[in-house]
Tab-separated table of C-alpha atoms and ligand atoms in Angstrom:
chain	number	residue	atom	x	y	z
A	39	MET	CA	-0.205	0.125	0.390
A	40	LYS	CA	0.983	3.565	-0.687
A	41	ALA	CA	1.763	5.626	3.234
A	42	VAL	CA	3.295	8.194	4.195
A	43	LEU	CA	6.864	6.996	5.804
A	44	GLN	CA	9.424	8.937	8.448
A	45	ASP	CA	12.688	7.513	8.952
A	46	ARG	CA	13.479	9.823	11.557
A	47	TYR	CA	12.668	13.257	13.466
A	48	GLY	CA	13.633	16.679	11.378
A	49	ASN	CA	11.983	19.303	9.088
A	50	ALA	CA	8.568	18.565	6.175
A	51	ASP	CA	12.069	16.504	4.012
A	52	ALA	CA	12.245	14.179	6.958
A	53	VAL	CA	8.850	12.595	5.697
A	54	ARG	CA	8.378	10.840	2.102
A	55	VAL	CA	5.248	8.998	0.159
A	56	GLY	CA	6.350	4.540	-0.577
A	57	GLU	CA	4.830	1.478	-0.357
A	58	LEU	CA	5.001	-0.742	2.617
A	59	ALA	CA	3.533	-4.236	3.082
A	60	LYS	CA	-0.756	-4.104	3.714
A	61	PRO	CA	-1.109	-4.390	6.912
A	62	VAL	CA	-2.587	-7.032	8.782
A	63	PRO	CA	-5.590	-6.892	11.330
A	64	SER	CA	-5.110	-9.201	13.916
A	65	ASP	CA	-8.255	-10.832	16.354
A	66	ASP	CA	-8.921	-7.851	18.008
A	67	GLU	CA	-8.958	-5.272	14.863
A	68	VAL	CA	-10.017	-4.072	12.525
A	69	LEU	CA	-8.679	-3.172	8.802
A	70	ILE	CA	-9.465	0.772	7.960
A	71	ARG	CA	-9.671	1.425	4.113
A	72	ILE	CA	-8.113	4.963	5.117
A	73	ARG	CA	-9.921	8.003	2.757
A	74	ALA	CA	-9.542	10.993	4.389
A	75	ALA	CA	-7.076	12.153	7.401
A	76	SER	CA	-5.840	15.544	9.426
A	77	LEU	CA	-2.527	17.153	10.945
A	78	ASN	CA	-2.548	18.033	14.179
A	79	GLY	CA	-0.151	19.896	16.561
A	80	SER	CA	1.159	17.090	17.886
A	81	ASP	CA	1.361	15.487	13.950
A	82	ARG	CA	4.523	18.721	14.492
A	83	GLU	CA	5.301	17.491	17.700
A	84	ASN	CA	6.581	14.138	16.803
A	85	LEU	CA	7.478	15.301	12.519
A	86	VAL	CA	10.458	17.449	14.889
A	87	GLY	CA	10.213	14.774	17.864
A	88	SER	CA	10.109	18.098	20.222
A	89	PRO	CA	8.897	18.475	23.007
A	90	LEU	CA	10.334	15.613	24.236
A	91	TYR	CA	7.760	13.852	25.040
A	92	ALA	CA	6.928	13.383	21.503
A	93	ARG	CA	9.910	10.593	22.155
A	94	LEU	CA	8.243	8.283	23.781
A	95	GLY	CA	6.986	6.566	20.319
A	96	GLY	CA	10.840	5.987	19.553
A	97	LEU	CA	14.111	8.208	21.842
A	98	ARG	CA	16.458	8.153	18.362
A	99	ARG	CA	13.634	7.912	15.448
A	100	PRO	CA	10.253	7.010	15.427
A	101	ARG	CA	9.678	3.091	15.595
A	102	HIS	CA	6.457	3.053	14.335
A	103	PRO	CA	7.411	4.841	10.575
A	104	VAL	CA	3.699	6.160	9.442
A	105	PRO	CA	2.845	8.883	11.348
A	106	GLY	CA	-0.856	10.948	11.997
A	107	SER	CA	-3.443	10.267	13.813
A	108	ASP	CA	-6.951	11.843	13.540
A	109	VAL	CA	-7.947	9.193	10.322
A	110	SER	CA	-12.482	8.858	8.343
A	111	GLY	CA	-12.444	6.082	6.063
A	112	VAL	CA	-14.128	2.482	5.888
A	113	VAL	CA	-14.303	-0.429	7.513
A	114	GLU	CA	-12.487	-3.472	5.120
A	115	THR	CA	-11.913	-6.448	7.861
A	116	VAL	CA	-12.706	-6.936	10.746
A	117	GLY	CA	-10.755	-9.749	13.279
A	118	LYS	CA	-12.244	-12.110	14.556
A	119	SER	CA	-12.494	-11.163	18.574
A	120	VAL	CA	-14.636	-8.209	17.344
A	121	SER	CA	-18.048	-7.797	17.894
A	122	ASP	CA	-18.784	-3.996	16.915
A	123	PHE	CA	-17.865	-3.036	13.271
A	124	GLU	CA	-18.837	-4.713	9.807
A	125	PRO	CA	-16.981	-4.523	6.800
A	126	GLY	CA	-18.286	-1.517	5.445
A	127	GLU	CA	-19.277	0.609	7.775
A	128	ALA	CA	-17.965	4.363	8.091
A	129	VAL	CA	-15.298	5.169	10.877
A	130	PHE	CA	-12.772	7.831	12.279
A	131	GLY	CA	-11.097	8.380	15.394
A	132	GLU	CA	-7.438	8.967	16.705
A	133	LEU	CA	-5.258	6.071	16.848
A	134	ALA	CA	-4.134	4.164	19.622
A	135	GLY	CA	0.263	5.965	19.646
A	136	TYR	CA	-0.997	8.547	17.346
A	137	ARG	CA	0.663	7.184	14.645
A	138	GLY	CA	-0.407	5.151	11.048
A	139	GLY	CA	-2.871	6.961	9.948
A	140	LEU	CA	-1.112	8.109	6.354
A	141	ALA	CA	-1.517	5.793	4.538
A	142	GLU	CA	-4.111	3.550	2.162
A	143	TYR	CA	-5.570	0.867	4.734
A	144	VAL	CA	-4.423	0.760	9.431
A	145	ALA	CA	-5.603	-2.030	11.509
A	146	THR	CA	-6.299	-0.287	14.422
A	147	PRO	CA	-7.758	-1.416	17.968
A	148	PRO	CA	-11.300	-0.596	17.591
A	149	ARG	CA	-11.675	0.549	20.717
A	150	LEU	CA	-11.865	4.631	19.951
A	151	LEU	CA	-13.538	4.520	16.483
A	152	ALA	CA	-16.934	5.510	16.272
A	153	ARG	CA	-19.303	5.439	13.366
A	154	LYS	CA	-19.350	8.650	10.502
A	155	PRO	CA	-22.482	10.474	10.416
A	156	PRO	CA	-23.547	10.087	7.276
A	157	GLY	CA	-23.954	13.994	6.878
A	158	LEU	CA	-19.934	14.574	7.414
A	159	SER	CA	-18.272	14.095	4.505
A	160	TYR	CA	-14.593	11.841	5.709
A	161	ALA	CA	-12.822	15.482	5.740
A	162	GLU	CA	-15.025	16.771	7.808
A	163	ALA	CA	-15.181	13.695	9.755
A	164	ALA	CA	-11.403	13.361	9.811
A	165	ALA	CA	-11.086	16.917	10.882
A	166	ILE	CA	-12.979	16.365	14.793
A	167	PRO	CA	-11.159	13.635	16.645
A	168	GLN	CA	-8.610	15.452	18.208
A	169	ALA	CA	-9.609	18.542	18.082
A	170	GLY	CA	-12.920	17.893	19.010
A	171	CYS	CA	-11.894	15.646	21.819
A	172	ILE	CA	-9.906	18.420	23.598
A	173	ALA	CA	-12.712	21.297	22.991
A	174	TYR	CA	-15.047	19.074	24.385
A	175	ARG	CA	-13.390	18.315	28.367
A	176	SER	CA	-11.781	21.711	28.427
A	177	THR	CA	-14.930	23.297	27.227
A	178	ARG	CA	-16.511	20.786	29.897
A	179	GLY	CA	-18.411	23.090	32.587
A	180	ILE	CA	-18.557	26.557	31.034
A	181	GLU	CA	-21.461	28.688	32.456
A	182	PRO	CA	-23.005	31.325	30.156
A	183	GLY	CA	-21.420	34.529	30.405
A	184	GLU	CA	-17.758	33.392	32.257
A	185	ARG	CA	-14.731	35.197	29.968
A	186	VAL	CA	-12.526	32.605	29.227
A	187	LEU	CA	-9.205	33.168	26.885
A	188	VAL	CA	-8.168	30.522	24.224
A	189	ASN	CA	-4.506	30.857	23.946
A	190	GLY	CA	-2.723	28.765	20.538
A	191	GLY	CA	-6.581	29.484	19.235
A	192	GLY	CA	-5.018	29.495	15.452
A	193	GLY	CA	-4.252	26.018	15.241
A	194	ALA	CA	-4.776	22.940	14.640
A	195	GLY	CA	-7.484	22.722	18.353
A	196	GLY	CA	-8.223	26.219	19.177
A	197	ALA	CA	-11.203	27.016	16.161
A	198	MET	CA	-12.911	23.729	18.487
A	199	VAL	CA	-11.840	25.600	21.852
A	200	ILE	CA	-13.343	28.959	20.606
A	201	GLY	CA	-16.393	27.582	18.972
A	202	LEU	CA	-17.653	25.175	21.989
A	203	ALA	CA	-17.061	27.749	24.915
A	204	LYS	CA	-19.112	30.446	22.370
A	205	HIS	CA	-21.309	27.783	22.671
A	206	PHE	CA	-21.981	27.403	26.415
A	207	GLY	CA	-21.948	31.288	26.324
A	208	ALA	CA	-18.274	33.016	27.180
A	209	THR	CA	-17.923	35.332	26.357
A	210	VAL	CA	-14.146	34.501	24.384
A	211	THR	CA	-10.827	35.902	24.150
A	212	ALA	CA	-8.352	34.542	21.220
A	213	VAL	CA	-4.834	34.633	21.786
A	214	ASP	CA	-2.598	33.856	18.411
A	215	ARG	CA	0.082	35.514	15.807
A	216	ALA	CA	-1.881	38.815	14.511
A	217	ASP	CA	-2.226	37.165	11.633
A	218	LYS	CA	-4.622	34.432	12.198
A	219	ALA	CA	-6.943	37.225	14.015
A	220	ALA	CA	-9.622	37.103	10.872
A	221	PHE	CA	-9.937	32.968	11.630
A	222	LEU	CA	-10.186	33.919	15.491
A	223	LEU	CA	-13.441	35.423	14.640
A	224	ARG	CA	-15.018	33.804	12.841
A	225	ALA	CA	-14.036	30.027	14.793
A	226	GLY	CA	-16.563	32.961	17.721
A	227	ALA	CA	-13.916	34.691	18.762
A	228	ASP	CA	-15.269	37.911	20.863
A	229	GLN	CA	-11.749	39.732	20.511
A	230	THR	CA	-8.336	38.254	19.638
A	231	ILE	CA	-5.014	39.659	21.257
A	232	ASP	CA	-2.033	39.617	18.981
A	233	TYR	CA	0.343	37.221	21.279
A	234	ALA	CA	3.632	39.478	19.871
A	235	GLU	CA	2.157	42.767	20.957
A	236	SER	CA	0.779	42.240	24.351
A	237	ASP	CA	1.264	39.967	27.105
A	238	TRP	CA	-2.437	38.796	29.022
A	239	ALA	CA	-0.799	37.059	31.170
A	240	ALA	CA	-0.092	40.856	33.248
A	241	GLU	CA	-4.105	41.931	33.285
A	242	GLU	CA	-4.807	41.298	36.311
A	243	GLY	CA	-8.856	39.058	38.027
A	244	ARG	CA	-9.735	38.450	34.033
A	245	TYR	CA	-10.888	35.645	33.078
A	246	ASP	CA	-12.808	32.439	34.640
A	247	ARG	CA	-11.326	29.776	32.638
A	248	ILE	CA	-7.624	29.859	30.238
A	249	VAL	CA	-6.941	27.402	27.806
A	250	ASP	CA	-3.853	27.172	27.072
A	251	LEU	CA	-2.813	25.302	24.039
A	252	VAL	CA	1.214	26.485	24.349
A	253	ALA	CA	1.812	27.312	27.281
A	254	HIS	CA	4.732	28.508	28.393
A	255	ARG	CA	4.410	31.101	31.452
A	256	SER	CA	4.934	29.613	34.987
A	257	PRO	CA	1.133	28.659	36.268
A	258	TYR	CA	2.522	30.606	38.460
A	259	ARG	CA	2.478	34.124	36.759
A	260	VAL	CA	-0.611	33.307	34.729
A	261	ARG	CA	-2.789	31.755	38.216
A	262	ARG	CA	-3.226	35.948	38.260
A	263	ALA	CA	-5.276	37.031	34.581
A	264	LEU	CA	-7.598	33.933	36.785
A	265	ARG	CA	-11.164	35.981	38.616
A	266	PRO	CA	-11.845	33.840	41.718
A	267	GLY	CA	-12.955	30.757	40.822
A	268	GLY	CA	-11.276	30.884	38.211
A	269	SER	CA	-9.102	27.367	36.293
A	270	TYR	CA	-6.367	27.448	33.933
A	271	LEU	CA	-6.057	24.606	31.982
A	272	MET	CA	-3.724	23.681	30.550
A	273	VAL	CA	-3.875	20.960	27.112
A	274	GLY	CA	-0.492	21.748	25.201
A	275	GLY	CA	2.806	23.682	25.454
A	276	HIS	CA	6.770	23.316	27.057
A	277	ALA	CA	7.135	20.408	28.311
A	278	ARG	CA	9.044	21.948	30.821
A	279	ILE	CA	6.245	23.270	33.084
A	280	LEU	CA	3.350	20.968	31.573
A	281	LEU	CA	6.307	17.958	33.517
A	282	ALA	CA	6.723	20.689	35.744
A	283	THR	CA	2.880	21.073	37.061
A	284	ALA	CA	1.795	18.031	36.182
A	285	ALA	CA	4.199	17.140	39.182
A	286	SER	CA	2.578	19.268	42.349
A	287	THR	CA	0.438	18.260	43.484
A	288	LEU	CA	-2.759	17.677	41.055
A	289	PRO	CA	-4.816	19.619	40.558
A	290	ILE	CA	-2.690	22.056	41.780
A	291	ARG	CA	-4.633	24.815	43.967
A	292	TRP	CA	-3.787	28.145	45.572
A	293	THR	CA	-5.206	31.194	47.606
A	294	ALA	CA	-8.512	32.553	46.138
A	295	LYS	CA	-9.817	28.407	45.420
A	296	ASN	CA	-8.310	29.029	42.056
A	297	GLU	CA	-7.389	26.248	39.693
A	298	VAL	CA	-4.481	25.240	38.117
A	299	LYS	CA	-3.561	21.914	36.238
A	300	VAL	CA	-2.046	19.905	33.375
A	301	LEU	CA	-6.106	18.854	31.043
A	302	VAL	CA	-5.171	14.734	30.240
A	303	VAL	CA	-7.461	14.798	27.108
A	304	PRO	CA	-7.913	10.447	27.099
A	305	GLN	CA	-8.397	8.781	23.898
A	306	SER	CA	-12.220	8.178	23.821
A	307	ARG	CA	-14.761	6.709	21.586
A	308	GLU	CA	-17.484	8.875	24.264
A	309	ASP	CA	-15.861	12.081	24.307
A	310	LEU	CA	-14.890	11.712	20.170
A	311	GLU	CA	-19.204	10.646	19.590
A	312	ALA	CA	-20.638	13.339	22.217
A	313	VAL	CA	-18.302	15.933	20.235
A	314	THR	CA	-19.409	14.456	17.538
A	315	ALA	CA	-23.273	15.937	18.067
A	316	LEU	CA	-22.430	19.312	18.737
A	317	VAL	CA	-21.076	19.115	15.457
A	318	THR	CA	-23.671	17.616	13.531
A	319	GLU	CA	-26.288	20.132	15.354
A	320	GLY	CA	-24.513	22.747	14.535
A	321	ALA	CA	-23.358	22.982	18.045
A	322	VAL	CA	-19.853	24.047	16.081
A	323	ALA	CA	-17.197	23.174	13.457
A	324	PRO	CA	-13.798	21.772	13.055
A	325	ILE	CA	-12.652	25.205	10.059
A	326	THR	CA	-10.091	23.239	7.416
A	327	ASP	CA	-6.786	25.179	6.798
A	328	ARG	CA	-5.869	23.093	2.856
A	329	THR	CA	-6.567	19.816	2.020
A	330	PHE	CA	-3.974	17.781	0.209
A	331	PRO	CA	-3.017	14.836	-1.368
A	332	LEU	CA	-1.724	11.723	0.369
A	333	ASP	CA	1.004	12.077	-3.023
A	334	ALA	CA	1.834	15.770	-1.489
A	335	ALA	CA	1.718	14.891	2.710
A	336	ALA	CA	5.735	16.551	2.468
A	337	GLU	CA	3.725	19.591	1.065
A	338	ALA	CA	1.164	19.637	4.106
A	339	PHE	CA	4.126	19.321	6.770
A	340	ALA	CA	5.635	21.992	5.470
A	341	ARG	CA	2.124	24.243	5.946
A	342	LEU	CA	2.120	22.042	9.582
A	343	ALA	CA	5.668	23.113	10.074
A	344	SER	CA	6.071	26.933	9.114
A	345	GLY	CA	2.363	27.670	11.888
A	346	ASP	CA	0.806	29.684	8.892
A	347	ASN	CA	-1.973	27.110	9.423
A	348	GLN	CA	-5.687	28.661	9.988
A	349	GLY	CA	-7.422	25.302	11.863
A	350	LYS	CA	-7.121	21.892	10.155
A	351	ILE	CA	-4.985	20.341	6.848
A	352	VAL	CA	-6.872	17.240	6.065
A	353	ILE	CA	-5.285	14.383	3.650
A	354	GLU	CA	-7.760	13.027	1.133
A	355	VAL	CA	-6.664	9.273	0.898
A	356	PRO	CA	-7.666	8.375	-2.870
B	504	NAP	N1	-3.450	17.832	26.964
B	504	NAP	C1	-3.496	16.460	25.816
B	504	NAP	O1	-4.061	15.641	26.970
B	504	NAP	C2	-3.338	16.913	24.553
B	504	NAP	C3	-3.880	15.628	23.406
B	504	NAP	C4	-3.994	15.929	22.542
B	504	NAP	C5	-3.162	16.658	21.857
B	504	NAP	N2	-2.819	17.574	23.278
B	504	NAP	C6	-1.193	18.656	22.519
B	504	NAP	O2	-1.750	20.637	22.757
B	504	NAP	C7	-1.549	21.311	21.780
B	504	NAP	C8	-2.943	21.552	20.259
B	504	NAP	O3	-2.437	22.606	19.930
B	504	NAP	P1	-2.941	22.821	18.685
B	504	NAP	O4	-3.094	21.618	17.707
B	504	NAP	O5	-4.083	23.135	18.523
B	504	NAP	O6	-0.952	23.588	17.631
B	504	NAP	P2	-0.837	24.367	16.542
B	504	NAP	O7	-2.362	23.748	16.002
B	504	NAP	O8	0.464	24.153	16.542
B	504	NAP	O9	-1.477	25.611	17.626
B	504	NAP	C9	0.045	25.679	18.846
B	504	NAP	C10	-0.957	27.485	18.047
B	504	NAP	O10	-0.270	29.027	18.625
B	504	NAP	C11	0.457	29.517	18.171
B	504	NAP	N3	1.194	29.719	19.276
B	504	NAP	C12	2.971	30.048	19.173
B	504	NAP	N4	3.204	30.325	20.303
B	504	NAP	C13	2.182	31.247	20.232
B	504	NAP	C14	2.380	32.382	22.203
B	504	NAP	N5	3.472	32.019	22.395
B	504	NAP	N6	1.429	32.676	22.200
B	504	NAP	C15	-0.177	32.260	21.207
B	504	NAP	N7	-0.709	31.619	20.826
B	504	NAP	C16	0.838	31.181	20.354
B	504	NAP	C17	0.647	28.510	17.517
B	504	NAP	O11	0.645	30.063	15.887
B	504	NAP	P3	2.819	29.932	15.554
B	504	NAP	O12	3.376	29.015	15.338
B	504	NAP	O13	2.230	30.570	13.909
B	504	NAP	O14	2.730	31.570	15.940
B	504	NAP	C18	-1.043	28.536	16.429
B	504	NAP	O15	-1.266	29.059	15.849
B	504	NAP	C19	-0.095	19.945	21.233
B	504	NAP	O16	0.760	20.431	22.097
B	504	NAP	C20	-0.355	18.656	21.238
B	504	NAP	O17	0.600	17.812	22.386
B	504	NAP	C21	-2.772	17.425	23.586
């Protein structure tokens, strides 16, 4: 089968399209004929091998040669022990181990997969899993009228976080590069901040919730921007900051009952189904940046690595 291959950490030139044996599913796996995949910030981290947690899948080089975690496609065969899906069903989801998705086929345990709603295209469905599950977990419990700040809202996952926070009635401030301001407003933000121009963390007592996709400040500093009872959820960012926070008592609680924690987003079929229901009822939508064919995967990774993407990069597998 045709697959994107990565045999070292590096820039976009570390990937190429080549041939790999078609996988054979074990008894507890399904074989999916992939129709579309989408890229996340985690795929960029797995490309360059940084932060350090991106090397859990291989210290010197990726153990699994095929990148890509979010896929949609059609079940081709099922293993003997699989009872939840049948050949011919359209499915989508995030792959365990965050790899294997940029290929014509993948064999994977079915526990993270969901049935693709007929109203969504394969490209639309592939754009949901990681971004949607991050958005679902990081916006849970938002009350109407709350002030929410989304830091790093202009990348792969941000639009769904902004959109869901808005759907739950928050006033949303989104932070990213100046040239992504129009995108942030389109995703639902009420106002935007250019991170090169102003430091939102210096605003005291302003936000009920801060969702940080690119945490790089000390949480002790960010905490000052929270209102009493507010929460700071660190989703991604500098490994040193995330590890130091996670290693502290979880959740860290300071005075004024502010909550600061690394938000662990589990790979979960239930969360995927819940956020997809919100997509199909029109509450929120992933926004596609550009679509590339599988043969142009290196171009797709170059765009991801540049940070120029505004929303999801989708790769179609003909
Ligand atoms: N917690 C969990 O369980 C969990 C699960 C899955 C994934 N993750 C992590 O969540 C993160 C997902 O984010 P994503 O996929 O949306 O990432 P992304 O596509 O890389 O987007 C990040 C955005 O932040 C912007 N940015 C960079 N520096 C910034 C700064 N100083 N201030 C504000 N914005 C800045 C980037 O713009 P430029 O770089 O172009 O300037 C980009 O638009 C990844 O780190 C991933 O590993 C966490």
